[in-house]
Amino acid sequence: MNQNKFKHISSFRRISLITVIAVYFLILVGGVVRSTGSGMGCPDWPKCFGSWVPPTHVDQLPNDYQDIYLAKRVKKNESFAAQLAALGFHKKADEIKNDPTILIEEEFNAVKTWIEYVNRLIGAVIGLLVLFTFYRSIFLWSMDRGITLLAFFNLVLVLFQAWIGSIVVSTNLLPWMITIHMVLALVIVCLLLYIHYRSYRLKNEIKYKTERPGLLYGIMLISIVLMLTQVVLGTQVREAVDTVAFQMGNMLRGEWVNMLGLPFLIHRSYSLLLLGLTLWFIYKVYKYSLRNVSLFKWTQAYGLVVLLEIATGVGMAYFAIPPFLQPLHLLFGSLIVGIQFVILLLLKDQKKLNVEKPFHENA
């Protein structure tokens, strides 16, 4: 590989890695937005109270500002409902039209407004990073067109995610819209990780392997599917927390967990299944002493983050859902999905795994 090609690949890997880290940071910030109840700090999108720099005091807004922005959101929701109906989602369209919670307009709160505004600023910066990632991928077109095409698709996906974010605001944080928003964020992360890993293979001139990945690959694939399901369950628990908090007037936090009901019980019990699969996977990796340093390191990271995820979950369950633990719990859950995906890529590129005997017995 000549020096010029090596330079382009190295540059792309740096920017794509920075973009992945930035997206995870945005997920953390999004968790802060949710835990502080700042999701509707800005009632419009992409501006905030009709301005690129939001107000700091209610006196800067007209007296009927709630009616003004409610009318704008209703108009946007009617358009979105019509689009859903045209695509055949008539039930969801009717839910949006008839959901009374969508018509609730929050009073101005400077702290919540600026938390949401900072979240949007960070999102805009990440959008530029994704655009730059695509730009740098163009230089790899002659070496691997797949990287460029995937980087372009990721850019389109990010633009779609931004639009979904605007719908989340206009529908007043409708639960299933928040779930879609979260799942799309994880898809974006995994896609960025894939093109970053693909450039690693390109840099090291690793050829694609066609061998059947083996038992470990199957365990990890199942683990990813189950983890994504757990993330969706987690968003439902988060909505249940919001409902209980509203009913309790944000008082008596120690009683909230007992009032969460079935979603929380399923989420908690389901985590035991995920923990069992994680321990099984780690056991298999170490038992068969696979000759893959990267796999060992990512497996160690996997186990550590799973423990952190469980610790934050236990902390919320037994210590009255501390607000600072909520974004950390979301971040660790998102990191687990990303790490699982990287491990899956490593296993896919590894030669057919012999899980009958450890390697030292096959020497």
GROMACS .gro file of C-alpha atoms in nm:
model
  363
    1MET     CA    1   0.000   0.000   0.000
    2ASN     CA    2   0.148   0.334  -0.104
    3GLN     CA    3   0.198   0.621   0.141
    4ASN     CA    4  -0.083   0.835  -0.002
    5LYS     CA    5  -0.346   0.563   0.038
    6PHE     CA    6  -0.223   0.487   0.389
    7LYS     CA    7  -0.259   0.856   0.479
    8HIS     CA    8  -0.619   0.871   0.352
    9ILE     CA    9  -0.715   0.558   0.545
   10SER     CA   10  -0.555   0.682   0.867
   11SER     CA   11  -0.728   1.019   0.834
   12PHE     CA   12  -1.065   0.851   0.777
   13ARG     CA   13  -1.020   0.623   1.076
   14ARG     CA   14  -0.944   0.917   1.304
   15ILE     CA   15  -1.249   1.120   1.201
   16SER     CA   16  -1.482   0.819   1.206
   17LEU     CA   17  -1.365   0.726   1.556
   18ILE     CA   18  -1.413   1.084   1.678
   19THR     CA   19  -1.763   1.078   1.531
   20VAL     CA   20  -1.849   0.754   1.713
   21ILE     CA   21  -1.731   0.901   2.045
   22ALA     CA   22  -1.927   1.220   1.976
   23VAL     CA   23  -2.247   1.025   1.907
   24TYR     CA   24  -2.209   0.841   2.237
   25PHE     CA   25  -2.157   1.175   2.410
   26LEU     CA   26  -2.480   1.298   2.252
   27ILE     CA   27  -2.660   0.989   2.385
   28LEU     CA   28  -2.531   1.079   2.732
   29VAL     CA   29  -2.650   1.439   2.692
   30GLY     CA   30  -2.985   1.309   2.568
   31GLY     CA   31  -3.010   1.109   2.889
   32VAL     CA   32  -2.950   1.427   3.087
   33VAL     CA   33  -3.230   1.596   2.889
   34ARG     CA   34  -3.467   1.312   2.976
   35SER     CA   35  -3.368   1.288   3.343
   36THR     CA   36  -3.416   1.662   3.395
   37GLY     CA   37  -3.747   1.670   3.207
   38SER     CA   38  -3.606   1.918   2.955
   39GLY     CA   39  -3.729   1.746   2.640
   40MET     CA   40  -3.985   2.017   2.577
   41GLY     CA   41  -3.758   2.300   2.686
   42CYS     CA   42  -3.782   2.421   2.328
   43PRO     CA   43  -4.135   2.386   2.188
   44ASP     CA   44  -4.028   2.425   1.825
   45TRP     CA   45  -3.754   2.286   1.601
   46PRO     CA   46  -3.488   2.354   1.476
   47LYS     CA   47  -3.511   2.698   1.639
   48CYS     CA   48  -3.594   2.744   2.007
   49PHE     CA   49  -3.885   2.977   2.075
   50GLY     CA   50  -3.845   3.103   1.722
   51SER     CA   51  -3.484   3.207   1.770
   52TRP     CA   52  -3.141   3.057   1.708
   53VAL     CA   53  -3.043   3.181   2.055
   54PRO     CA   54  -3.321   3.102   2.306
   55PRO     CA   55  -3.455   3.349   2.564
   56THR     CA   56  -3.332   3.354   2.921
   57HIS     CA   57  -3.648   3.497   3.077
   58VAL     CA   58  -4.020   3.461   3.014
   59ASP     CA   59  -4.048   3.839   2.971
   60GLN     CA   60  -3.874   3.798   2.636
   61LEU     CA   61  -4.172   3.600   2.507
   62PRO     CA   62  -4.522   3.722   2.413
   63ASN     CA   63  -4.795   3.667   2.670
   64ASP     CA   64  -4.967   3.406   2.453
   65TYR     CA   65  -4.647   3.216   2.364
   66GLN     CA   66  -4.797   2.883   2.476
   67ASP     CA   67  -5.090   2.920   2.235
   68ILE     CA   68  -4.858   3.027   1.953
   69TYR     CA   69  -4.628   2.725   1.978
   70LEU     CA   70  -4.910   2.484   2.047
   71ALA     CA   71  -5.074   2.592   1.722
   72LYS     CA   72  -4.748   2.535   1.534
   73ARG     CA   73  -4.707   2.188   1.684
   74VAL     CA   74  -5.066   2.092   1.606
   75LYS     CA   75  -5.018   2.195   1.243
   76LYS     CA   76  -4.699   1.990   1.215
   77ASN     CA   77  -4.862   1.690   1.381
   78GLU     CA   78  -5.155   1.701   1.140
   79SER     CA   79  -4.908   1.687   0.852
   80PHE     CA   80  -4.719   1.397   1.014
   81ALA     CA   81  -5.043   1.208   1.082
   82ALA     CA   82  -5.142   1.251   0.717
   83GLN     CA   83  -4.804   1.106   0.611
   84LEU     CA   84  -4.851   0.807   0.841
   85ALA     CA   85  -5.201   0.747   0.706
   86ALA     CA   86  -5.071   0.763   0.349
   87LEU     CA   87  -4.817   0.491   0.439
   88GLY     CA   88  -5.093   0.272   0.584
   89PHE     CA   89  -5.034   0.344   0.955
   90HIS     CA   90  -5.390   0.460   1.016
   91LYS     CA   91  -5.396   0.354   1.382
   92LYS     CA   92  -5.085   0.554   1.467
   93ALA     CA   93  -5.220   0.851   1.274
   94ASP     CA   94  -5.543   0.840   1.476
   95GLU     CA   95  -5.346   0.816   1.800
   96ILE     CA   96  -5.160   1.135   1.718
   97LYS     CA   97  -5.479   1.316   1.624
   98ASN     CA   98  -5.664   1.208   1.939
   99ASP     CA   99  -5.394   1.200   2.206
  100PRO     CA  100  -5.477   1.479   2.457
  101THR     CA  101  -5.127   1.477   2.610
  102ILE     CA  102  -4.987   1.614   2.285
  103LEU     CA  103  -5.186   1.934   2.341
  104ILE     CA  104  -5.022   2.006   2.677
  105GLU     CA  105  -4.789   2.304   2.646
  106GLU     CA  106  -4.526   2.348   2.915
  107GLU     CA  107  -4.450   2.678   3.079
  108PHE     CA  108  -4.117   2.844   3.001
  109ASN     CA  109  -3.828   2.728   3.219
  110ALA     CA  110  -3.491   2.888   3.140
  111VAL     CA  111  -3.284   2.599   3.276
  112LYS     CA  112  -3.474   2.334   3.080
  113THR     CA  113  -3.470   2.550   2.768
  114TRP     CA  114  -3.094   2.585   2.772
  115ILE     CA  115  -3.036   2.217   2.853
  116GLU     CA  116  -3.237   2.124   2.544
  117TYR     CA  117  -3.069   2.398   2.341
  118VAL     CA  118  -2.719   2.270   2.431
  119ASN     CA  119  -2.836   1.921   2.334
  120ARG     CA  120  -2.932   2.056   1.991
  121LEU     CA  121  -2.603   2.241   1.950
  122ILE     CA  122  -2.410   1.922   2.020
  123GLY     CA  123  -2.635   1.740   1.773
  124ALA     CA  124  -2.554   2.001   1.508
  125VAL     CA  125  -2.180   1.957   1.566
  126ILE     CA  126  -2.215   1.582   1.532
  127GLY     CA  127  -2.407   1.634   1.208
  128LEU     CA  128  -2.104   1.821   1.075
  129LEU     CA  129  -1.875   1.539   1.191
  130VAL     CA  130  -2.089   1.285   1.006
  131LEU     CA  131  -2.074   1.505   0.696
  132PHE     CA  132  -1.695   1.527   0.728
  133THR     CA  133  -1.677   1.150   0.773
  134PHE     CA  134  -1.854   1.110   0.441
  135TYR     CA  135  -1.621   1.365   0.279
  136ARG     CA  136  -1.312   1.176   0.395
  137SER     CA  137  -1.463   0.848   0.278
  138ILE     CA  138  -1.466   0.978  -0.080
  139PHE     CA  139  -1.085   0.945  -0.085
  140LEU     CA  140  -1.129   0.571  -0.019
  141TRP     CA  141  -1.362   0.517  -0.316
  142SER     CA  142  -1.095   0.351  -0.531
  143MET     CA  143  -0.996   0.117  -0.246
  144ASP     CA  144  -1.336   0.024  -0.101
  145ARG     CA  145  -1.651   0.175  -0.247
  146GLY     CA  146  -1.856   0.017   0.027
  147ILE     CA  147  -1.709   0.254   0.286
  148THR     CA  148  -1.809   0.560   0.084
  149LEU     CA  149  -2.158   0.430   0.013
  150LEU     CA  150  -2.216   0.338   0.377
  151ALA     CA  151  -2.084   0.675   0.494
  152PHE     CA  152  -2.329   0.846   0.258
  153PHE     CA  153  -2.616   0.628   0.381
  154ASN     CA  154  -2.519   0.714   0.738
  155LEU     CA  155  -2.536   1.084   0.651
  156VAL     CA  156  -2.886   1.037   0.511
  157LEU     CA  157  -2.981   0.842   0.822
  158VAL     CA  158  -2.856   1.124   1.047
  159LEU     CA  159  -3.066   1.376   0.853
  160PHE     CA  160  -3.366   1.145   0.895
  161GLN     CA  161  -3.285   1.119   1.267
  162ALA     CA  162  -3.289   1.499   1.291
  163TRP     CA  163  -3.634   1.502   1.133
  164ILE     CA  164  -3.750   1.234   1.377
  165GLY     CA  165  -3.619   1.457   1.656
  166SER     CA  166  -3.841   1.738   1.533
  167ILE     CA  167  -4.140   1.501   1.540
  168VAL     CA  168  -4.051   1.395   1.895
  169VAL     CA  169  -4.079   1.762   1.994
  170SER     CA  170  -4.397   1.833   1.798
  171THR     CA  171  -4.571   1.526   1.946
  172ASN     CA  172  -4.475   1.634   2.299
  173LEU     CA  173  -4.239   1.340   2.361
  174LEU     CA  174  -4.477   1.069   2.242
  175PRO     CA  175  -4.335   0.743   2.392
  176TRP     CA  176  -4.314   0.534   2.073
  177MET     CA  177  -4.150   0.824   1.889
  178ILE     CA  178  -3.883   0.843   2.162
  179THR     CA  179  -3.823   0.469   2.119
  180ILE     CA  180  -3.776   0.508   1.744
  181HIS     CA  181  -3.541   0.801   1.807
  182MET     CA  182  -3.331   0.588   2.046
  183VAL     CA  183  -3.315   0.281   1.821
  184LEU     CA  184  -3.211   0.496   1.524
  185ALA     CA  185  -2.929   0.642   1.734
  186LEU     CA  186  -2.801   0.289   1.801
  187VAL     CA  187  -2.826   0.202   1.431
  188ILE     CA  188  -2.619   0.511   1.349
  189VAL     CA  189  -2.357   0.411   1.609
  190CYS     CA  190  -2.331   0.057   1.471
  191LEU     CA  191  -2.304   0.181   1.115
  192LEU     CA  192  -2.024   0.420   1.212
  193LEU     CA  193  -1.848   0.139   1.398
  194TYR     CA  194  -1.878  -0.084   1.094
  195ILE     CA  195  -1.726   0.163   0.848
  196HIS     CA  196  -1.451   0.238   1.102
  197TYR     CA  197  -1.378  -0.133   1.136
  198ARG     CA  198  -1.396  -0.181   0.760
  199SER     CA  199  -1.128   0.087   0.718
  200TYR     CA  200  -0.919  -0.107   0.973
  201ARG     CA  201  -0.939  -0.413   0.751
  202LEU     CA  202  -0.848  -0.197   0.455
  203LYS     CA  203  -0.548  -0.045   0.635
  204ASN     CA  204  -0.418  -0.385   0.743
  205GLU     CA  205  -0.509  -0.548   0.410
  206ILE     CA  206  -0.725  -0.808   0.581
  207LYS     CA  207  -0.930  -1.007   0.334
  208TYR     CA  208  -1.292  -1.089   0.399
  209LYS     CA  209  -1.340  -1.425   0.562
  210THR     CA  210  -1.613  -1.660   0.446
  211GLU     CA  211  -1.582  -1.927   0.713
  212ARG     CA  212  -1.879  -1.998   0.938
  213PRO     CA  213  -1.809  -1.794   1.254
  214GLY     CA  214  -1.905  -2.063   1.503
  215LEU     CA  215  -2.068  -2.083   1.845
  216LEU     CA  216  -1.933  -1.756   1.984
  217TYR     CA  217  -2.070  -1.567   1.687
  218GLY     CA  218  -2.413  -1.721   1.748
  219ILE     CA  219  -2.405  -1.632   2.118
  220MET     CA  220  -2.311  -1.272   2.042
  221LEU     CA  221  -2.571  -1.236   1.767
  222ILE     CA  222  -2.844  -1.352   2.006
  223SER     CA  223  -2.706  -1.120   2.274
  224ILE     CA  224  -2.733  -0.818   2.044
  225VAL     CA  225  -3.094  -0.897   1.955
  226LEU     CA  226  -3.181  -0.942   2.322
  227MET     CA  227  -2.997  -0.623   2.420
  228LEU     CA  228  -3.185  -0.419   2.161
  229THR     CA  229  -3.508  -0.562   2.301
  230GLN     CA  230  -3.391  -0.462   2.650
  231VAL     CA  231  -3.325  -0.106   2.528
  232VAL     CA  232  -3.682  -0.085   2.398
  233LEU     CA  233  -3.811  -0.220   2.731
  234GLY     CA  234  -3.597   0.040   2.906
  235THR     CA  235  -3.764   0.323   2.715
  236GLN     CA  236  -4.101   0.190   2.830
  237VAL     CA  237  -3.980   0.185   3.190
  238ARG     CA  238  -3.857   0.541   3.147
  239GLU     CA  239  -4.201   0.647   3.028
  240ALA     CA  240  -4.355   0.472   3.328
  241VAL     CA  241  -4.122   0.671   3.554
  242ASP     CA  242  -4.238   0.995   3.389
  243THR     CA  243  -4.601   0.897   3.441
  244VAL     CA  244  -4.549   0.810   3.808
  245ALA     CA  245  -4.348   1.128   3.866
  246PHE     CA  246  -4.632   1.335   3.719
  247GLN     CA  247  -4.890   1.156   3.931
  248MET     CA  248  -4.683   1.208   4.246
  249GLY     CA  249  -4.606   1.571   4.167
  250ASN     CA  250  -4.234   1.483   4.156
  251MET     CA  251  -4.253   1.403   4.528
  252LEU     CA  252  -4.182   1.083   4.729
  253ARG     CA  253  -3.922   0.943   4.483
  254GLY     CA  254  -3.868   0.645   4.710
  255GLU     CA  255  -4.215   0.516   4.622
  256TRP     CA  256  -4.179   0.544   4.244
  257VAL     CA  257  -4.017   0.206   4.182
  258ASN     CA  258  -4.301   0.023   4.360
  259MET     CA  259  -4.550   0.193   4.128
  260LEU     CA  260  -4.379   0.115   3.795
  261GLY     CA  261  -4.563  -0.213   3.751
  262LEU     CA  262  -4.508  -0.485   3.491
  263PRO     CA  263  -4.269  -0.301   3.252
  264PHE     CA  264  -4.013  -0.259   3.531
  265LEU     CA  265  -4.046  -0.621   3.649
  266ILE     CA  266  -3.991  -0.751   3.296
  267HIS     CA  267  -3.697  -0.515   3.241
  268ARG     CA  268  -3.534  -0.625   3.567
  269SER     CA  269  -3.588  -0.997   3.513
  270TYR     CA  270  -3.482  -0.978   3.149
  271SER     CA  271  -3.146  -0.835   3.258
  272LEU     CA  272  -3.067  -1.166   3.431
  273LEU     CA  273  -3.095  -1.346   3.097
  274LEU     CA  274  -2.859  -1.095   2.938
  275LEU     CA  275  -2.613  -1.133   3.227
  276GLY     CA  276  -2.619  -1.509   3.187
  277LEU     CA  277  -2.541  -1.487   2.815
  278THR     CA  278  -2.262  -1.240   2.884
  279LEU     CA  279  -2.098  -1.466   3.141
  280TRP     CA  280  -2.133  -1.764   2.907
  281PHE     CA  281  -1.968  -1.574   2.624
  282ILE     CA  282  -1.679  -1.457   2.844
  283TYR     CA  283  -1.633  -1.811   2.974
  284LYS     CA  284  -1.614  -1.952   2.621
  285VAL     CA  285  -1.365  -1.689   2.507
  286TYR     CA  286  -1.128  -1.757   2.796
  287LYS     CA  287  -1.179  -2.134   2.800
  288TYR     CA  288  -1.067  -2.179   2.442
  289SER     CA  289  -0.785  -1.924   2.458
  290LEU     CA  290  -0.864  -1.777   2.118
  291ARG     CA  291  -0.560  -1.625   1.951
  292ASN     CA  292  -0.711  -1.285   1.901
  293VAL     CA  293  -0.579  -1.005   2.122
  294SER     CA  294  -0.845  -0.761   2.005
  295LEU     CA  295  -1.120  -1.008   2.092
  296PHE     CA  296  -0.980  -1.051   2.444
  297LYS     CA  297  -0.965  -0.675   2.501
  298TRP     CA  298  -1.318  -0.612   2.370
  299THR     CA  299  -1.449  -0.905   2.576
  300GLN     CA  300  -1.298  -0.750   2.888
  301ALA     CA  301  -1.458  -0.414   2.800
  302TYR     CA  302  -1.787  -0.594   2.737
  303GLY     CA  303  -1.787  -0.754   3.082
  304LEU     CA  304  -1.692  -0.427   3.252
  305VAL     CA  305  -1.964  -0.221   3.086
  306VAL     CA  306  -2.227  -0.488   3.157
  307LEU     CA  307  -2.132  -0.471   3.526
  308LEU     CA  308  -2.157  -0.091   3.519
  309GLU     CA  309  -2.496  -0.115   3.351
  310ILE     CA  310  -2.621  -0.353   3.619
  311ALA     CA  311  -2.475  -0.137   3.896
  312THR     CA  312  -2.653   0.175   3.772
  313GLY     CA  313  -2.977  -0.023   3.734
  314VAL     CA  314  -2.950  -0.152   4.090
  315GLY     CA  315  -2.866   0.199   4.209
  316MET     CA  316  -3.182   0.339   4.053
  317ALA     CA  317  -3.398   0.057   4.189
  318TYR     CA  318  -3.276   0.082   4.548
  319PHE     CA  319  -3.188   0.449   4.584
  320ALA     CA  320  -3.504   0.623   4.461
  321ILE     CA  321  -3.400   0.662   4.095
  322PRO     CA  322  -3.128   0.928   4.139
  323PRO     CA  323  -3.140   1.164   3.838
  324PHE     CA  324  -2.763   1.144   3.776
  325LEU     CA  325  -2.779   0.765   3.729
  326GLN     CA  326  -3.041   0.776   3.455
  327PRO     CA  327  -2.819   0.916   3.175
  328LEU     CA  328  -2.533   0.688   3.283
  329HIS     CA  329  -2.763   0.385   3.263
  330LEU     CA  330  -2.866   0.490   2.912
  331LEU     CA  331  -2.504   0.547   2.808
  332PHE     CA  332  -2.382   0.210   2.937
  333GLY     CA  333  -2.672   0.031   2.765
  334SER     CA  334  -2.583   0.202   2.437
  335LEU     CA  335  -2.215   0.118   2.484
  336ILE     CA  336  -2.304  -0.248   2.532
  337VAL     CA  337  -2.475  -0.257   2.192
  338GLY     CA  338  -2.174  -0.092   2.028
  339ILE     CA  339  -1.924  -0.328   2.194
  340GLN     CA  340  -2.135  -0.631   2.104
  341PHE     CA  341  -2.138  -0.517   1.743
  342VAL     CA  342  -1.758  -0.475   1.735
  343ILE     CA  343  -1.712  -0.821   1.885
  344LEU     CA  344  -1.948  -0.960   1.622
  345LEU     CA  345  -1.732  -0.806   1.349
  346LEU     CA  346  -1.416  -0.950   1.504
  347LEU     CA  347  -1.571  -1.296   1.522
  348LYS     CA  348  -1.695  -1.277   1.166
  349ASP     CA  349  -1.342  -1.207   1.043
  350GLN     CA  350  -1.187  -1.479   1.252
  351LYS     CA  351  -1.116  -1.819   1.106
  352LYS     CA  352  -1.368  -2.090   1.179
  353LEU     CA  353  -1.367  -2.136   1.553
  354ASN     CA  354  -1.293  -2.478   1.693
  355VAL     CA  355  -1.504  -2.492   2.006
  356GLU     CA  356  -1.451  -2.865   2.050
  357LYS     CA  357  -1.112  -2.821   2.222
  358PRO     CA  358  -0.893  -2.536   2.341
  359PHE     CA  359  -0.626  -2.427   2.094
  360HIS     CA  360  -0.342  -2.563   2.305
  361GLU     CA  361  -0.495  -2.912   2.273
  362ASN     CA  362  -0.504  -2.880   1.895
  363ALA     CA  363  -0.137  -2.779   1.864
   0.00000   0.00000   0.00000
